[in-house]
Coordinates of C-alpha atoms and ligand atoms in Angstrom, one line a residue:
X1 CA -31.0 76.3 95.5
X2 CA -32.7 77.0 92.6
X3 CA -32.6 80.7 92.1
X4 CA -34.9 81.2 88.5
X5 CA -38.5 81.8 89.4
X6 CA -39.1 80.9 85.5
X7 CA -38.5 77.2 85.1
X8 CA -41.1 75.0 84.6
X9 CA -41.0 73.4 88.1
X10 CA -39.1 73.2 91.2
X11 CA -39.4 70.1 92.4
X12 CA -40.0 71.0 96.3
X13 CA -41.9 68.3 96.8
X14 CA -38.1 66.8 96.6
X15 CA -36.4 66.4 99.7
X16 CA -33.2 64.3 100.2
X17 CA -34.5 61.0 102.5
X18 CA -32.7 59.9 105.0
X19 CA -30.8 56.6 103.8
X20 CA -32.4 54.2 107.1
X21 CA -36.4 55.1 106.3
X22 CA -36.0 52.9 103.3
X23 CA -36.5 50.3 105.5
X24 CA -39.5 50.0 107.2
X25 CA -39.4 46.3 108.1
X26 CA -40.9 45.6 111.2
X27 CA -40.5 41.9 113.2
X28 CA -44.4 40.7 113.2
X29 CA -46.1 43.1 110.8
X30 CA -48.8 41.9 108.2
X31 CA -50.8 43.0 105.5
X32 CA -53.7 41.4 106.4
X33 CA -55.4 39.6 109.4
X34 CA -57.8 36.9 109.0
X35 CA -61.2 36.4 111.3
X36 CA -60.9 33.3 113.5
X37 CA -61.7 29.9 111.8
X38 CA -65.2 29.6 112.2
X39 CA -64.7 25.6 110.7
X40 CA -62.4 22.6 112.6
X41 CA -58.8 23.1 111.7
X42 CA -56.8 21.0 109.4
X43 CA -53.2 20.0 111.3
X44 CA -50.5 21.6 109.0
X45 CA -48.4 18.2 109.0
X46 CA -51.6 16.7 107.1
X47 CA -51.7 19.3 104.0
X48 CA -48.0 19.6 103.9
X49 CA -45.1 17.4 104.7
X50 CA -43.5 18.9 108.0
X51 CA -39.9 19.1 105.7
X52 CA -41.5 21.3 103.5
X53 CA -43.0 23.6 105.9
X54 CA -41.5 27.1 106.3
X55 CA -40.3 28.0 109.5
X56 CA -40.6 31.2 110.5
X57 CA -39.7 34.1 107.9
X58 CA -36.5 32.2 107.0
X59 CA -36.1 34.4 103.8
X60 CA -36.3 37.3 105.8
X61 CA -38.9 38.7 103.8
X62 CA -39.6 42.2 104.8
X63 CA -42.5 42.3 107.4
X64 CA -44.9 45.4 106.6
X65 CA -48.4 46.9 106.7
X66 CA -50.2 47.2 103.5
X67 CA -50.4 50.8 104.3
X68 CA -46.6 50.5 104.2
X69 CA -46.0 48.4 101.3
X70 CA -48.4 51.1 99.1
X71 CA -47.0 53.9 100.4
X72 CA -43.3 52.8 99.5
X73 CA -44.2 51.6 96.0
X74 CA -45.9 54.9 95.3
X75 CA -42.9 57.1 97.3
X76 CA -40.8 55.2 95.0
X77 CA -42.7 55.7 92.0
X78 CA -42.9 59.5 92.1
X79 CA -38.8 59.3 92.3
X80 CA -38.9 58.1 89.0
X81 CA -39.1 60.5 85.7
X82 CA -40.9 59.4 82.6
X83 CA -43.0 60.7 79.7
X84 CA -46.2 60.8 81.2
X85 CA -44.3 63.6 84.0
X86 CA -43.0 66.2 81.3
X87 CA -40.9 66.7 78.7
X88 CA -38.1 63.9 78.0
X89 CA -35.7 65.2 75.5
X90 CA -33.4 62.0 75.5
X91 CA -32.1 62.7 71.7
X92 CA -32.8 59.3 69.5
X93 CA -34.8 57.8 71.2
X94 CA -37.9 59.8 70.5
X95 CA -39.8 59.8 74.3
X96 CA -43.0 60.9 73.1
X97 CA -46.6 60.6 75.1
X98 CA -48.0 57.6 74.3
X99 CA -51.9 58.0 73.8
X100 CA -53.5 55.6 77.0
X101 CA -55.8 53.7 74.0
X102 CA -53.2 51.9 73.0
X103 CA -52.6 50.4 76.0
X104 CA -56.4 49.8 76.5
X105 CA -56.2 48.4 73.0
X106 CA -53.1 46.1 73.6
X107 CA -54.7 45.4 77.0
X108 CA -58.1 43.7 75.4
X109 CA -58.7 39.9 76.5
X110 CA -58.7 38.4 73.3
X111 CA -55.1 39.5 72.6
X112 CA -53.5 39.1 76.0
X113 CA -55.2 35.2 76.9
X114 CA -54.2 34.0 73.2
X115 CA -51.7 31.4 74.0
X116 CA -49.0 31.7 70.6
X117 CA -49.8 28.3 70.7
X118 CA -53.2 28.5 69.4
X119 CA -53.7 27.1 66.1
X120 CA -53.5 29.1 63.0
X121 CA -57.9 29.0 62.1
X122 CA -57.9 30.2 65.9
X123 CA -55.6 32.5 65.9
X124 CA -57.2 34.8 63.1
X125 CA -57.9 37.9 65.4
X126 CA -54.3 38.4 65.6
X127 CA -52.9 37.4 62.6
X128 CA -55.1 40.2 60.9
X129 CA -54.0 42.7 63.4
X130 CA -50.0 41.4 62.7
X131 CA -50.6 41.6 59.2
X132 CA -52.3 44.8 59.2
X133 CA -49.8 46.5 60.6
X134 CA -47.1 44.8 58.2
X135 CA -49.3 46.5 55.2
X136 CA -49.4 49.9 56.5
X137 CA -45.8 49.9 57.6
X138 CA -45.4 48.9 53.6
X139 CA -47.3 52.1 52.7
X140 CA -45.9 54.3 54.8
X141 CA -42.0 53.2 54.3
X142 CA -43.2 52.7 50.3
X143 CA -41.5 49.1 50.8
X144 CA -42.5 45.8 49.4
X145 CA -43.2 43.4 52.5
X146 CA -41.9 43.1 56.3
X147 CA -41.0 40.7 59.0
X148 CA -42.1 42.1 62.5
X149 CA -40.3 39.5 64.5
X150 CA -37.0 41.8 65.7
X151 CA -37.6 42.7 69.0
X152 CA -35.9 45.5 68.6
X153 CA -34.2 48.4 66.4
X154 CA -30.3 46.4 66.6
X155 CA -31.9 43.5 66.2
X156 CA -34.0 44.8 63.0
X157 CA -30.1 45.6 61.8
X158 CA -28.9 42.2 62.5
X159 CA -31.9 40.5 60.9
X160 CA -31.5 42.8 57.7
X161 CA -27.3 42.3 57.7
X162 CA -28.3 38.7 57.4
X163 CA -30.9 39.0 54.2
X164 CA -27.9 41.0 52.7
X165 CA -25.7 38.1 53.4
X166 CA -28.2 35.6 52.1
X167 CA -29.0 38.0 49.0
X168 CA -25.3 38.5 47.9
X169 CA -24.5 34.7 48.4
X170 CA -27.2 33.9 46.9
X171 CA -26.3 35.0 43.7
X172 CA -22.8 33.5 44.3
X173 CA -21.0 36.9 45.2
X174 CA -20.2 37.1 49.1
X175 CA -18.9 40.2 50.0
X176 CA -17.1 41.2 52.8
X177 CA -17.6 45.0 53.6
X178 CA -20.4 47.3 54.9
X179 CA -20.0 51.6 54.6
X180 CA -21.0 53.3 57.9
X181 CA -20.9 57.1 57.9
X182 CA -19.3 58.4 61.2
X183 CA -23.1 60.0 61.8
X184 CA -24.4 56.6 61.9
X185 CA -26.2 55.1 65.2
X186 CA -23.5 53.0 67.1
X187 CA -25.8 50.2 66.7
X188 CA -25.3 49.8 63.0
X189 CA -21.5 49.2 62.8
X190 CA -22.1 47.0 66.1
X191 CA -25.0 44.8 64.4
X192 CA -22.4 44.7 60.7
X193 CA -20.0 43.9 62.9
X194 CA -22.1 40.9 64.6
X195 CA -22.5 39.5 61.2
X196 CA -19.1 38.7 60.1
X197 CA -19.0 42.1 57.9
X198 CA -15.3 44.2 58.2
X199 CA -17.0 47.8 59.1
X200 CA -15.7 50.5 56.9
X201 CA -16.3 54.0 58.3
X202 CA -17.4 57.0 55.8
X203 CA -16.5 60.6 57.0
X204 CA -19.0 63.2 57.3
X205 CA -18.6 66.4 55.8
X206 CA -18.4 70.2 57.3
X207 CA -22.3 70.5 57.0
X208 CA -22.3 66.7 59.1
X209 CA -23.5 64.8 55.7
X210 CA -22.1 61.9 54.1
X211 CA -19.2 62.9 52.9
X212 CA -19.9 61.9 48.8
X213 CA -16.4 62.2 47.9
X214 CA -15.2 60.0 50.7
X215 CA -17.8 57.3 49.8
X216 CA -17.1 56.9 46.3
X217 CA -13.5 56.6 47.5
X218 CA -14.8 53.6 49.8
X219 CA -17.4 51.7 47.4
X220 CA -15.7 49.2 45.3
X221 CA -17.2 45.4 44.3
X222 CA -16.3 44.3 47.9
X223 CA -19.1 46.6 49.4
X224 CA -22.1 44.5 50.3
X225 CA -24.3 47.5 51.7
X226 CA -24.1 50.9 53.3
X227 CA -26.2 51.2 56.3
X228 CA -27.2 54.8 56.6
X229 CA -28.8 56.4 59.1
X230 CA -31.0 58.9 57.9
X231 CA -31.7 61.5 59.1
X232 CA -28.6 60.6 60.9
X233 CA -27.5 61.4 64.9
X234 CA -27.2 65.1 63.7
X235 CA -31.0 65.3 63.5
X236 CA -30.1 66.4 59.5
X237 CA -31.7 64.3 56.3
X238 CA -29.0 62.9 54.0
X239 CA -29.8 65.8 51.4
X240 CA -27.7 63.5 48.7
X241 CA -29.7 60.1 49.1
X242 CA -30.4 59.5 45.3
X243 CA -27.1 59.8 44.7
X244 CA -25.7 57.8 47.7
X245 CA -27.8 55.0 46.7
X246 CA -27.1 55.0 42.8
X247 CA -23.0 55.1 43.7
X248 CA -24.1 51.9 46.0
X249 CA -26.0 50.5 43.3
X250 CA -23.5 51.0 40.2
X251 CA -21.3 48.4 42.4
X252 CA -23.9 45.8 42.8
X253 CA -24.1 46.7 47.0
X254 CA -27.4 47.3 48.7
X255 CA -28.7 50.2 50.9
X256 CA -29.5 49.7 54.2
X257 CA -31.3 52.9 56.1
X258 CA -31.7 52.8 59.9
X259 CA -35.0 53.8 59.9
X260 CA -35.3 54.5 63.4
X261 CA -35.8 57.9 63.3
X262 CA -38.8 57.9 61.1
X263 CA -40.4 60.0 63.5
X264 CA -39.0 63.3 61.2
X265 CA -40.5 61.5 57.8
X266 CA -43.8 59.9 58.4
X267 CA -46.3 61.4 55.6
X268 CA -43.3 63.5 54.1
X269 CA -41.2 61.1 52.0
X270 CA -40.9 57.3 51.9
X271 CA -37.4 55.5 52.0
X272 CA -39.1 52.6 49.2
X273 CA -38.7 56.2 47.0
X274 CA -35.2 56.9 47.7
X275 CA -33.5 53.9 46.7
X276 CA -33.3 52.2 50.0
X277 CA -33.5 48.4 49.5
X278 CA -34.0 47.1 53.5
X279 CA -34.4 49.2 56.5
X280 CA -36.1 48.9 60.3
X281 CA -38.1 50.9 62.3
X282 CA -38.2 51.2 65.9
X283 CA -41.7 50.9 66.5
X284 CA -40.8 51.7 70.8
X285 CA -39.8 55.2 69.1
X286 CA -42.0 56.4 66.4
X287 CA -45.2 54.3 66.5
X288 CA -45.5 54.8 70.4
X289 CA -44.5 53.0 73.2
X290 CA -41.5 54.5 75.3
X291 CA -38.1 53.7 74.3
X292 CA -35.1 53.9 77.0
X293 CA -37.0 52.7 79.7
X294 CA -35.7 49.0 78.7
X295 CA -39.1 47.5 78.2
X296 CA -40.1 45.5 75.5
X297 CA -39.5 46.6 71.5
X298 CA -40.4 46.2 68.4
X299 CA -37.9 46.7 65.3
X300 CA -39.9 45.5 62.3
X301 CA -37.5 45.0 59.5
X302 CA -39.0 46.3 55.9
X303 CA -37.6 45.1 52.0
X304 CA -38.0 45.6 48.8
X305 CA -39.6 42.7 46.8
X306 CA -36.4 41.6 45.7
X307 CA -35.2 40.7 49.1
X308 CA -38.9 39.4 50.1
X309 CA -37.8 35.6 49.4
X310 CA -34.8 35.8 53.0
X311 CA -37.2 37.6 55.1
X312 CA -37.3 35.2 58.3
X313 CA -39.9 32.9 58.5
X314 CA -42.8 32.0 59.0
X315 CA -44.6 34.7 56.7
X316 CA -48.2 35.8 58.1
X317 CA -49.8 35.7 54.1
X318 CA -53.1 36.4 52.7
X319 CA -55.4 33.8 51.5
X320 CA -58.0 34.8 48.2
X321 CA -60.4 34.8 51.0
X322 CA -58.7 37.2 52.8
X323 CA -57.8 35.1 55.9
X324 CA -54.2 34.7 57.4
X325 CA -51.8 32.0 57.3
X326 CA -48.1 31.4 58.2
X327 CA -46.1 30.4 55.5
X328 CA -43.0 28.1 56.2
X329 CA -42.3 27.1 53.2
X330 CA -39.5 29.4 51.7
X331 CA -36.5 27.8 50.8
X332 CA -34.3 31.2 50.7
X333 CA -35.3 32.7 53.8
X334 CA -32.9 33.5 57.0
X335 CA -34.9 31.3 59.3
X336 CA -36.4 32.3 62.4
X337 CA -35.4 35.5 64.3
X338 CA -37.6 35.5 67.2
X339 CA -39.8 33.1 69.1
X340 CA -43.8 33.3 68.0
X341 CA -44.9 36.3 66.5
X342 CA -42.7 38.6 68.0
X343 CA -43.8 41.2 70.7
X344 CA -47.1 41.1 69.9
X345 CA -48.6 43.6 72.5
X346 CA -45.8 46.6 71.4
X347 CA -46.7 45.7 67.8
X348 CA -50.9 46.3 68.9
X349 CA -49.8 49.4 70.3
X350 CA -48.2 50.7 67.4
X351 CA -51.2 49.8 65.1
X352 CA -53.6 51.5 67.5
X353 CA -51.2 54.2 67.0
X354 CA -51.2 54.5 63.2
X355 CA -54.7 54.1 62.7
X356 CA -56.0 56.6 65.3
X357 CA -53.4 59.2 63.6
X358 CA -55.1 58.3 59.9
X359 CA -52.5 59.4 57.1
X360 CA -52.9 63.2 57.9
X361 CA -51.7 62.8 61.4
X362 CA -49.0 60.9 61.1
X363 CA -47.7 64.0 58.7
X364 CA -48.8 66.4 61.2
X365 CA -46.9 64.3 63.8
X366 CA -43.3 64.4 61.9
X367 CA -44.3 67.9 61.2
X368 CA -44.4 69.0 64.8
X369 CA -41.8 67.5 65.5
X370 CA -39.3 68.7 63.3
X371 CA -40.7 72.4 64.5
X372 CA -40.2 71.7 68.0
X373 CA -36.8 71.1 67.4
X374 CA -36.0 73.9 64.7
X375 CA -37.6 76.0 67.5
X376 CA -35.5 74.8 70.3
X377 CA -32.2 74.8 68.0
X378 CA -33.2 78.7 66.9
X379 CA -33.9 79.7 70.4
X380 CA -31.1 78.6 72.1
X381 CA -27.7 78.5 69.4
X382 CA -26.9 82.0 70.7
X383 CA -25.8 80.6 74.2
X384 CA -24.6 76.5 73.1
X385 CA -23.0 75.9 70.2
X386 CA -24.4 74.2 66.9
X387 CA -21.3 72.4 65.6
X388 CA -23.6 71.5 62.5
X389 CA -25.5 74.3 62.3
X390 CA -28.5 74.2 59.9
X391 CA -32.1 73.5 59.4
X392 CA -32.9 69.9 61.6
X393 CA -35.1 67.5 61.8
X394 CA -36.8 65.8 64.9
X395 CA -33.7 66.3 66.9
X396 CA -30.9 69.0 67.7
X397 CA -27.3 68.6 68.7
X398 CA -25.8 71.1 71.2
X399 CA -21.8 71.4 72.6
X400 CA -21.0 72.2 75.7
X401 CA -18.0 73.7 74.2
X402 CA -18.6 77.5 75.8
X403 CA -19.6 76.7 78.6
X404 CA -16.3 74.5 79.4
X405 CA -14.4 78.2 79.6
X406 CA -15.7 78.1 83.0
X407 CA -15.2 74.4 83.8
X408 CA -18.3 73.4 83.4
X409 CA -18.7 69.7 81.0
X410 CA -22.1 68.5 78.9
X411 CA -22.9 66.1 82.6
X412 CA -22.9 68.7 84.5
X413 CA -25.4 70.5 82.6
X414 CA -27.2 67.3 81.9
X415 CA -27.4 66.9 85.9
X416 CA -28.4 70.5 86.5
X417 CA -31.4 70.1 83.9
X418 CA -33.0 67.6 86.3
X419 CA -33.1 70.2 89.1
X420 CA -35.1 72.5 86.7
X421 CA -37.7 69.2 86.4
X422 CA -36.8 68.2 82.9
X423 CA -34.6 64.5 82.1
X424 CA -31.6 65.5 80.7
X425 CA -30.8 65.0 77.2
X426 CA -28.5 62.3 75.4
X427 CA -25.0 62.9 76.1
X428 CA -21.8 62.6 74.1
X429 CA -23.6 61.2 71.3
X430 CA -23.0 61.3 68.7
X431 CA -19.4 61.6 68.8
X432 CA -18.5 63.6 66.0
X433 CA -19.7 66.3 68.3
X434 CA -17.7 67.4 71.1
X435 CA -19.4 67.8 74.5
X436 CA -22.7 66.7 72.8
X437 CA -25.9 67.4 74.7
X438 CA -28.3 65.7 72.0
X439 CA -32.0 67.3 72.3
X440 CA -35.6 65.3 70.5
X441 CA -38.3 67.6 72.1
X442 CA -40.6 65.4 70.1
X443 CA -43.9 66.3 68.5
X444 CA -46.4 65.8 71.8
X445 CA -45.0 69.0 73.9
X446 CA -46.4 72.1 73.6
X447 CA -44.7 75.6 73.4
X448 CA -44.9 76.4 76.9
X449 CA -43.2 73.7 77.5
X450 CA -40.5 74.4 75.1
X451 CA -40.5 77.7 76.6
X452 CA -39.7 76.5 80.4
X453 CA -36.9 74.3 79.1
X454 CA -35.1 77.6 77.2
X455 CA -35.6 79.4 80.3
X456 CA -33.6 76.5 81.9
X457 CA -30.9 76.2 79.7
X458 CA -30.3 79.9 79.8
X459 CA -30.2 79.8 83.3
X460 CA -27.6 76.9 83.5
X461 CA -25.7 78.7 81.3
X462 CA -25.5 82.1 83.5
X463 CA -24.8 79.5 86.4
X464 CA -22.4 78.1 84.5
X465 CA -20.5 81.4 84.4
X466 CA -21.3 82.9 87.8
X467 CA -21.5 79.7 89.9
X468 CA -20.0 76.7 88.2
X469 CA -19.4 74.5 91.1
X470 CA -23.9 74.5 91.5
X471 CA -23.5 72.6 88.2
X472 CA -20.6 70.6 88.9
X473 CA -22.6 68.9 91.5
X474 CA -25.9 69.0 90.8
X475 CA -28.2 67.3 91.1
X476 CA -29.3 69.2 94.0
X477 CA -33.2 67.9 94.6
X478 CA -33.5 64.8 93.7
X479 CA -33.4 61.9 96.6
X480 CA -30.1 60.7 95.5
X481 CA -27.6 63.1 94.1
X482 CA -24.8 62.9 91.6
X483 CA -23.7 59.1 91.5
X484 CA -20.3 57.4 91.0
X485 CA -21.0 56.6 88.0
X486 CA -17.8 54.2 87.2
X487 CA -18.7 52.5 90.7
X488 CA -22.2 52.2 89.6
X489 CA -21.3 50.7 86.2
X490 CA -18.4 48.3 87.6
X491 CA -20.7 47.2 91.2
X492 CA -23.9 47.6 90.4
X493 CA -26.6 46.8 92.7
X494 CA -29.3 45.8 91.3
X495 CA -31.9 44.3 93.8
X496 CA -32.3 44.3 97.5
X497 CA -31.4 41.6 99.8
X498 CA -31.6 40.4 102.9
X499 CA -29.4 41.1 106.1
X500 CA -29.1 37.9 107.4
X501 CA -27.6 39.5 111.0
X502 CA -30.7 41.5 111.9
X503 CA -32.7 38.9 110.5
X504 CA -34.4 41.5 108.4
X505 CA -34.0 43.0 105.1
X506 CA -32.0 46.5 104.2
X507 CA -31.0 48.6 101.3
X508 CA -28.8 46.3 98.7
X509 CA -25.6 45.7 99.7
Ligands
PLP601 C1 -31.2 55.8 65.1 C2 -31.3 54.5 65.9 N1 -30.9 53.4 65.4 C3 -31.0 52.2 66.1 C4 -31.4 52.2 67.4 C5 -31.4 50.9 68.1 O1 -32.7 50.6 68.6 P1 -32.9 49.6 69.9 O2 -32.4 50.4 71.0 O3 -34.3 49.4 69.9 O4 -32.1 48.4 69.6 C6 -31.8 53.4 68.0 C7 -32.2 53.5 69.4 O5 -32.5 54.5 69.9 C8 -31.7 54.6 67.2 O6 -32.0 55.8 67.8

């Protein structure tokens, strides 16, 4: 099916399963057998009351070997894709490798058995590691303090639309209007949105920038923030920050930057230097831990010391003895955004990951990155379009917009790049760009890799004008191929069940 010799892999090891050997159930199989009681039995009806006794396997469990029940976990396993199988250029959401210490680290006894109930003298291993990791985020972002509760990158927004809120009422001018630039991550109108705040959208210019003109037209004394992502969804840094924040600024509004994409700045250039007076970070993206697989996150929200008083409570703060405590008493502050301490084991992980970097990795990190994507941008905007061409930063946008002559969209050749072994990129986003096909190759591939995945898109785009209908259908090797994807969205099915009738279990239905 596959006729380039030159991408990175062909998956042959692929082949389409027949639907039926899912199930492997068979009436009177176990995992285990047990020697013969070799001491006097105890009746059943004496440990447990005969109408609480199971009868036999009334949930219709499925009845397996443990051979079996390794053999599909691991089958299954090896359908998936992930980061630790190649390259995973999902565009924002920064897949990168995640180095295995931090897991060992966020793995260690003393962090995983400490019940968030343990009281505050007790609890001083991981306070220090919390409030570490609030102190270096200060540095690196060049902000004043930081809540690390947000379990997330939205909810980092919604936590820092509501200290905005607190801040502007709080000196007894609510306003009701937040700028978003059409380049911004959905998220942020969304989480403005969420917080009572009419959205007002900012045009980008020709070069995909905040248009300057179009936001001085927008600011007025109504505006309580901008929230700018930067670099924004075109992978390009807001050349004119300075000047976006003092137009802000002159009418009394504050500067929210989605700092999610970090990735592109870390050791480069500090937001706390730009002007900004609040922004997150998605520690699942840019401090490790994979992002997109739906796990747990971490969006730690960073301020200015202006704003420090409505961070959400309680504070972890230093004693003169250097110990940690959690401060509750602060009068101004949002109140509580998240249970505990937040996601404590993510927030390890990223630690681990800053300090085994030191200072001069982190740099080299955003550096690579930016390259891997200036490279893939340089070696491929001959055969997709650029629709905002220029010099990028950890991520590049493509259009599908040539190949569509020959009737072939962005999916297909999202779908086709999973035959060449690669996950496909993030599609029609963001959507200032037709056909997008949104490419972060991320800092922790190498060249040979970058190399394979050129080959592949130059391939899909010869397919694309010799033999369109192999992309319009692809994917061609994968176990399941191209889905109903408005039937998957509108009847999901999400878990397997039981079928009562053959009193065994089958594939969800
Ligand atoms: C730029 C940007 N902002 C915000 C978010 C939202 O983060 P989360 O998915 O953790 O809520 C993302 C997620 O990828 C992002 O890329």
């Amino acid at each position: 099916m596959i006729q380039d010799a030159g991408a990175k892999t062909t998956p042959t090891h692929i082949v389409r399963e027949e639907p039926l050997l899912f199930e492997r159930s068979r009436p009177g199989r176990r995992a285990y057998v047990l020697p013969a009681l070799d001491v006097p039995e105890t009746p059943l009806e004496d440990l447990i009351d005969e109408r609480w006794q199971r009868q036999d396997n009334l949930a219709g469990l499925p009845e397996l070997s443990e051979v079996d029940v390794v053999r599909h976990f691991t089958r299954l396993s090896s359908w998936n894709y992930g980061v630790d199988a190649g390259l995973y250029p999902l565009g924002s959401c920064t897949m990168k490798y995640n180095p295995k210490i931090n897991e060992l680290v966020a793995r260690l006894e003393g962090f995983t058995e400490h019940h968030p109930y343990t009281p505050e003298d007790l609890s001083q291993g991981s306070l220090e590691v919390l409030k570490q990791l609030e102190e270096l985020l200060c540095e690196i972002t060049g902000m004043a303090a930081g809540t690390l509760q947000p379990a997330a990158g939205a909810h980092g927004e919604l936590t820092g639309m509501m200290i905005i809120r607190a801040w502007h009422e709080a000196r007894g001018d609510p306003r009701r209007k937040v700028l978003v630039p059409d380049s911004a991550h959905g998220t942020n109108p969304a989480s403005a949105a969420l917080c009572g705040y009419e959205v007002v959208t900012v045009k980008s210019n020709e070069r995909g920038l905040t248009d300057l003109d179009a936001l001085r037209r927008a600011t007025d004394e109504h505006v309580a923030a901008l929230m700018l992502t930067n670099p924004n969804t075109l992978g390009l840094f807001e050349e004119n920050i300075l000047e976006i924040a003092a137009i802000i600024h002159e009418v009394g509004g504050l500067v929210y930057m989605d700092g999610a994409n970090m990735n592109a700045l870390l050791g480069i250039t500090r937001p706390g230097d730009m002007g900004v007076d609040l922004l997150h970070l998605n520690i699942h993206k840019t401090f490790s831990t994979p992002h997109g697989g739906g796990g747990p996150g971490a969006g730690p929200l960073m301020v200015t010391e202006k704003l420090e008083p409505f961070l959400p409570l309680p504070r972890i703060v230093r004693g003169d003895d250097g110990s940690c405590h959690l401060d509750f008493n602060r009068p101004q502050s949002i109140g509580r955004v998240r249970a505990f301490y937040g996601h404590v084991g993510v927030l390890i992980r990223g630690l681990a990951y800053i300090l085994s970097n030191g200072a001069e990795g982190l740099r080299a990190i955003a550096e690579a990155a930016v390259l891997n994507a200036n490279y893939l941008a340089r070696r491929l905007r001959d055969v997709y379009e650029i629709t905002y061409d220029g010099p990028c930063l950890h991520e590049v946008v493509f259009s599908s917009r040539r190949q569509e002559k020959y009737g072939v969209k962005n999916v297909d050749i999202a779908k086709r790049l999973i035959d060449y072994g690669f996950h496909p990129p993030t599609m029609s986003f963001p959507l200032i760009v037709h056909g997008a096909l949104m490419v972060e190759p991320t800092e922790s591939v190498d060249r040979e890799e970058l190399d394979a995945f050129v080959t592949a898109m130059k391939e899909i785009d010869r397919e694309a004008r010799e033999h369109p209908e192999v992309l319009k259908t692809a994917p061609h090797l994968t176990h399941i191929g191209r889905l109903d994807e408005v039937a998957a969205a509108r009847k999901p099915v999400l878990r397997w069940r039981p079928t009562p009738s053959e009193g065994r279990a089958s594939e969800g239905k």
